[in-house]
Structures are given as structure tokens and as C-alpha cells.
JSON list of C-alpha atoms in Angstrom, two decimals:
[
{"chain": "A", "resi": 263, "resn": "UNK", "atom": "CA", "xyz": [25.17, -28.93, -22.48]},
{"chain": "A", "resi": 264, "resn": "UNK", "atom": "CA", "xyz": [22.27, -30.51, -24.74]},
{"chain": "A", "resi": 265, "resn": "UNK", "atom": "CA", "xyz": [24.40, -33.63, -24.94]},
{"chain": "A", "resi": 266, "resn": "UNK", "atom": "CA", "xyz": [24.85, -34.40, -21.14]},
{"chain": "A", "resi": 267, "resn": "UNK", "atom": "CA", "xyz": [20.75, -33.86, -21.15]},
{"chain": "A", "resi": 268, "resn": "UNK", "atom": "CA", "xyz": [20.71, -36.15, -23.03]},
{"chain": "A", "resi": 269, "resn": "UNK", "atom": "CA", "xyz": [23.37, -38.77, -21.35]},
{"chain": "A", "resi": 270, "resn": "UNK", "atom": "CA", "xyz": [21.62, -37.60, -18.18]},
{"chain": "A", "resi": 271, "resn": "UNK", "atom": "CA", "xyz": [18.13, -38.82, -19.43]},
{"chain": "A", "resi": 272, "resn": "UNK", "atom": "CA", "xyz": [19.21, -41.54, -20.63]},
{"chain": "A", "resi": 273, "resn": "UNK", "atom": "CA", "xyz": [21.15, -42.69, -17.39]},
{"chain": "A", "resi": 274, "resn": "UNK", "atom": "CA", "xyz": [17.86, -41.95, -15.49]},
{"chain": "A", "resi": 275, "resn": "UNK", "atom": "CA", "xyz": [15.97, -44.42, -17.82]},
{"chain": "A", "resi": 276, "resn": "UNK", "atom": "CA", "xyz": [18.21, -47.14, -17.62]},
{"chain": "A", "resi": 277, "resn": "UNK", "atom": "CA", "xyz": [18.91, -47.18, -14.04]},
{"chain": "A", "resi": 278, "resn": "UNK", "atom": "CA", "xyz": [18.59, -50.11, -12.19]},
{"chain": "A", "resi": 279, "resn": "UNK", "atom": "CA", "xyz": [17.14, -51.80, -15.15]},
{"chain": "A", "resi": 280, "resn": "UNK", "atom": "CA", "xyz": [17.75, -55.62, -15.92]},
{"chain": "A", "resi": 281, "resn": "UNK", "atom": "CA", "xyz": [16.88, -56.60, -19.78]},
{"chain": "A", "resi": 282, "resn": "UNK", "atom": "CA", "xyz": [13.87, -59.16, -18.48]},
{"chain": "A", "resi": 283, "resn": "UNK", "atom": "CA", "xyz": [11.89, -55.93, -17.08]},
{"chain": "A", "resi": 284, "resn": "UNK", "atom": "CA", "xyz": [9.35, -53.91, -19.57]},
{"chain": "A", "resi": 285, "resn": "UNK", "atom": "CA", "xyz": [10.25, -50.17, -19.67]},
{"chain": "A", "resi": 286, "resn": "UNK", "atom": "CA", "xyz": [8.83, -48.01, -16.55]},
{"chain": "A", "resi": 287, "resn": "UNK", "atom": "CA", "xyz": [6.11, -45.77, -18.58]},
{"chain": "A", "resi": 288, "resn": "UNK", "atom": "CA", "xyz": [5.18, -44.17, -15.56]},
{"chain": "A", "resi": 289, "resn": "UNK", "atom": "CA", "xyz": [8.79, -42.75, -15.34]},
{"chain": "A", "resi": 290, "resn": "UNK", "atom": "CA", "xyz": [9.08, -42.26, -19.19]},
{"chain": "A", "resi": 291, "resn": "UNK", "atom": "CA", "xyz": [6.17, -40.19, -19.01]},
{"chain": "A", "resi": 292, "resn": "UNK", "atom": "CA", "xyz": [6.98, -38.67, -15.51]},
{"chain": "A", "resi": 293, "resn": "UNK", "atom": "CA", "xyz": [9.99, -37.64, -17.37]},
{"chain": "A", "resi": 294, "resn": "UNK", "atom": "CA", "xyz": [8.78, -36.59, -20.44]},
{"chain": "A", "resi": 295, "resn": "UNK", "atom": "CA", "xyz": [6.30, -33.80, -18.95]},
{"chain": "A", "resi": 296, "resn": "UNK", "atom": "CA", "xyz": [8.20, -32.88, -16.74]},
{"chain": "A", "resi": 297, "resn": "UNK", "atom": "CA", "xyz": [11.13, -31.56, -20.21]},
{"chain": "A", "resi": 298, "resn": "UNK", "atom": "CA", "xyz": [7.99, -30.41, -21.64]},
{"chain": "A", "resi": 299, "resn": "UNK", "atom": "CA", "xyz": [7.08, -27.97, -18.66]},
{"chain": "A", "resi": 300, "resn": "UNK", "atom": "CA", "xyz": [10.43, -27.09, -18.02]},
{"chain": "A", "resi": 301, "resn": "UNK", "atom": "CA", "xyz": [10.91, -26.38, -22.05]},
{"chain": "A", "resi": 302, "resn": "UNK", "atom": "CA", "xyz": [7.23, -24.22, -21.80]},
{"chain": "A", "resi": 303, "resn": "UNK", "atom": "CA", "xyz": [8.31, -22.30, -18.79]},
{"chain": "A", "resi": 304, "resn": "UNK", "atom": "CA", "xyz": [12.00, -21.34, -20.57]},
{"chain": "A", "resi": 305, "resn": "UNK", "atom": "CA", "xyz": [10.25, -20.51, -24.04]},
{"chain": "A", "resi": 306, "resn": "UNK", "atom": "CA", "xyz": [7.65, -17.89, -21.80]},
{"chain": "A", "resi": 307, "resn": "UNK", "atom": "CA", "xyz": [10.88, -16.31, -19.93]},
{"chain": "A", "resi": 308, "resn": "UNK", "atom": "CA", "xyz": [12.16, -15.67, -23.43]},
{"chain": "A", "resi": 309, "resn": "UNK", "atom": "CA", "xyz": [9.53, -14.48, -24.95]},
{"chain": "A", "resi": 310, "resn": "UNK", "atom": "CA", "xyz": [8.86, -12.06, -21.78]},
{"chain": "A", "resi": 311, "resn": "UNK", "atom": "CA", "xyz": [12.89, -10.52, -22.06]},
{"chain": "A", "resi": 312, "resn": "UNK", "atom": "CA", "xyz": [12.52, -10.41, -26.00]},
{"chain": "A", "resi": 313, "resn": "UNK", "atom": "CA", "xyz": [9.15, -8.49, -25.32]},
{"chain": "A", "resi": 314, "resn": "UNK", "atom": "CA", "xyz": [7.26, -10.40, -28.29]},
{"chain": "A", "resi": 315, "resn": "UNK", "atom": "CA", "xyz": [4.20, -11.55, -26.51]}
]
């Protein structure tokens, strides 16, 4: 699962990409926060159904 994330990711950064364009920060980062909210919002759910917090 982690590693077709990851092939997934990396698919979505090098779409449509020729090799005389800079990278697309605003989709780098775009994609970036949206893993980080995504990994925020699954590590509250588990910490709710584990009853830690």
C-alpha cells in the first residue's frame, strides 16, 4: 500500500512534465499539505479509538 503512495505521488509529479520545465512548487506544496493533513487527521482517529488523548 505505502509503495503505490508512493508510485502514485510520484506519477502525479511528473505528469505532463517535459525536462526544459522547472518543477511546479505550487503542486509540490499543494501536495505536500495536503499528506500532511490527511496524515494529522488519521493520527487523531487513532489516538481517539486507542483512547490516549
Amino acid at each position: 500500500m505505502r509503495r503505490f503512495a508512493m508510485k502514485a505521488l510520484f506519477a502525479l509529479l511528473t505528469l505532463n512534465r517535459d525536462d526544459d520545465d522547472p518543477p511546479r512548487w505550487d503542486r509540490i506544496i499543494l501536495i505536500a499539505s495536503t499528506v500532511v493533513t490527511i496524515g494529522l487527521i488519521a493520527l487523531y482517529a487513532y489516538g481517539k479509538t486507542t483512547g490516549r488523548w
